[in-house]
Amino acid sequence: GLRPLGDHRGHQHRHRHRRRPGLQRTPVRRDLQEHREEEHAAGERGVDDGRAEEREGDELEAAAVASKLGLRVTLVEAMVEREIDCVRRRFAEVLAPAIQPDDVIWIHDYHMIPMARDLRRLGITNRIGFFLHTPWPTRQLLVTLPHHRRLVESMFDFDLIGFHTREWMDLFTDYVVTEAQGEVDGRGGLDCFGRHVQTGVFPIGIDVDGFMAARNSTLGTRTYDRMAASAAFRKMIVGVDRLDYSKGLEERLLGYEQFLQDNASMRGEVFLLQVTPISRDDVDSYQDIRSRLDALAGRINGAFADMDWQPIRYLNRTYRRDQLAGIYRAARVGLVTPLRDGMNLVAKEYVCAQNPDDPGVLILSRFAGAADRMALACAFCTGLAASATRIGDPFGLIGCDEDLRD
């Protein structure tokens, strides 16, 4: 309901007095003109003063509303935080009676970071470990949170904190040492807030034997045959990601569109199968992402598709593990390109599903945790342009599997 600054309703428009060409100033006219100019100048000063007062009033009104909004946001944040704390405390209260004296407790992911604090307050003295499935942010980003110190302090109620990669463990250590004046004990431990915690790197993996069994199962083999037949001698690129802003799906589709624009000879030779199960569909921001992806996939297909070829097969559904294994095996390229990701097991599953005598190529973003242990795929992704030039394929899709294997 605020009026924009500078919108001064009620003031008359000012008319500039212009002298007509050729009109000579007589003494009478000169006196009259000077009098008018003095009046006009006084009016100008009055208008300016009035505008200054009104502008000051608008700014005060804006400041008052902003203060109210800020207070309202603070109250909402406090309410949400209180509700989350209430749920976590209730979780701890239900868990505590089931804990035996010799139990070791493992708590997973960022939702439960303060859980050890809640358990300690209930008298639980067991060893408690915590594993973070998401990247730990840089210190400069973390300090933008209102209660960053309190959050990190609660983590010192754990006995052991695990991370996917050394990079994220080092970022955690950097915060503790720089912001909280903690100390490193030289054995992977940290002393801060009057407590000690051990840290470690424990990259999560997959059940290789189980996944290979799924690949060779009846349904896995049938899915592979279906995909190989539907490809019709074209090269299939596959991406499997849940619908999430961190996965870089819009950037992936835009990059694929650019590839088709720049390489007309590849049209009809490759297609992208993007499997994107819906997640958090009741959240507005995720609905927006879904709408944008639907529109983007439709635009690309509308611009490039032919009667017997569709550049993107975009699917919003979930597949069984053995079906995914068959899909991965049929794909010549696995595209794993998140903007930021914890580990991303799709990269490992894709490699596991390949035929060792004729494997496909994994293109892996360096911003996925899996890149820490799969440096060759990440290096290939980073140096894609140079590799593609050597192969003779601008996007690295044709023949790059042999190059990478060599």
XYZ file of C-alpha atoms in Angstrom, residues 3 31 39 68 142 229 275 281 288 294:
10
model
C 3.067 5.085 -2.684
C 9.941 45.016 -13.165
C 7.474 34.751 -6.833
C 6.914 -4.539 10.645
C 27.527 -20.467 6.496
C 15.483 -51.553 -29.850
C 14.215 -39.616 -16.051
C 5.398 -31.637 -5.461
C 7.908 -23.915 -10.680
C 8.127 -29.193 -19.047
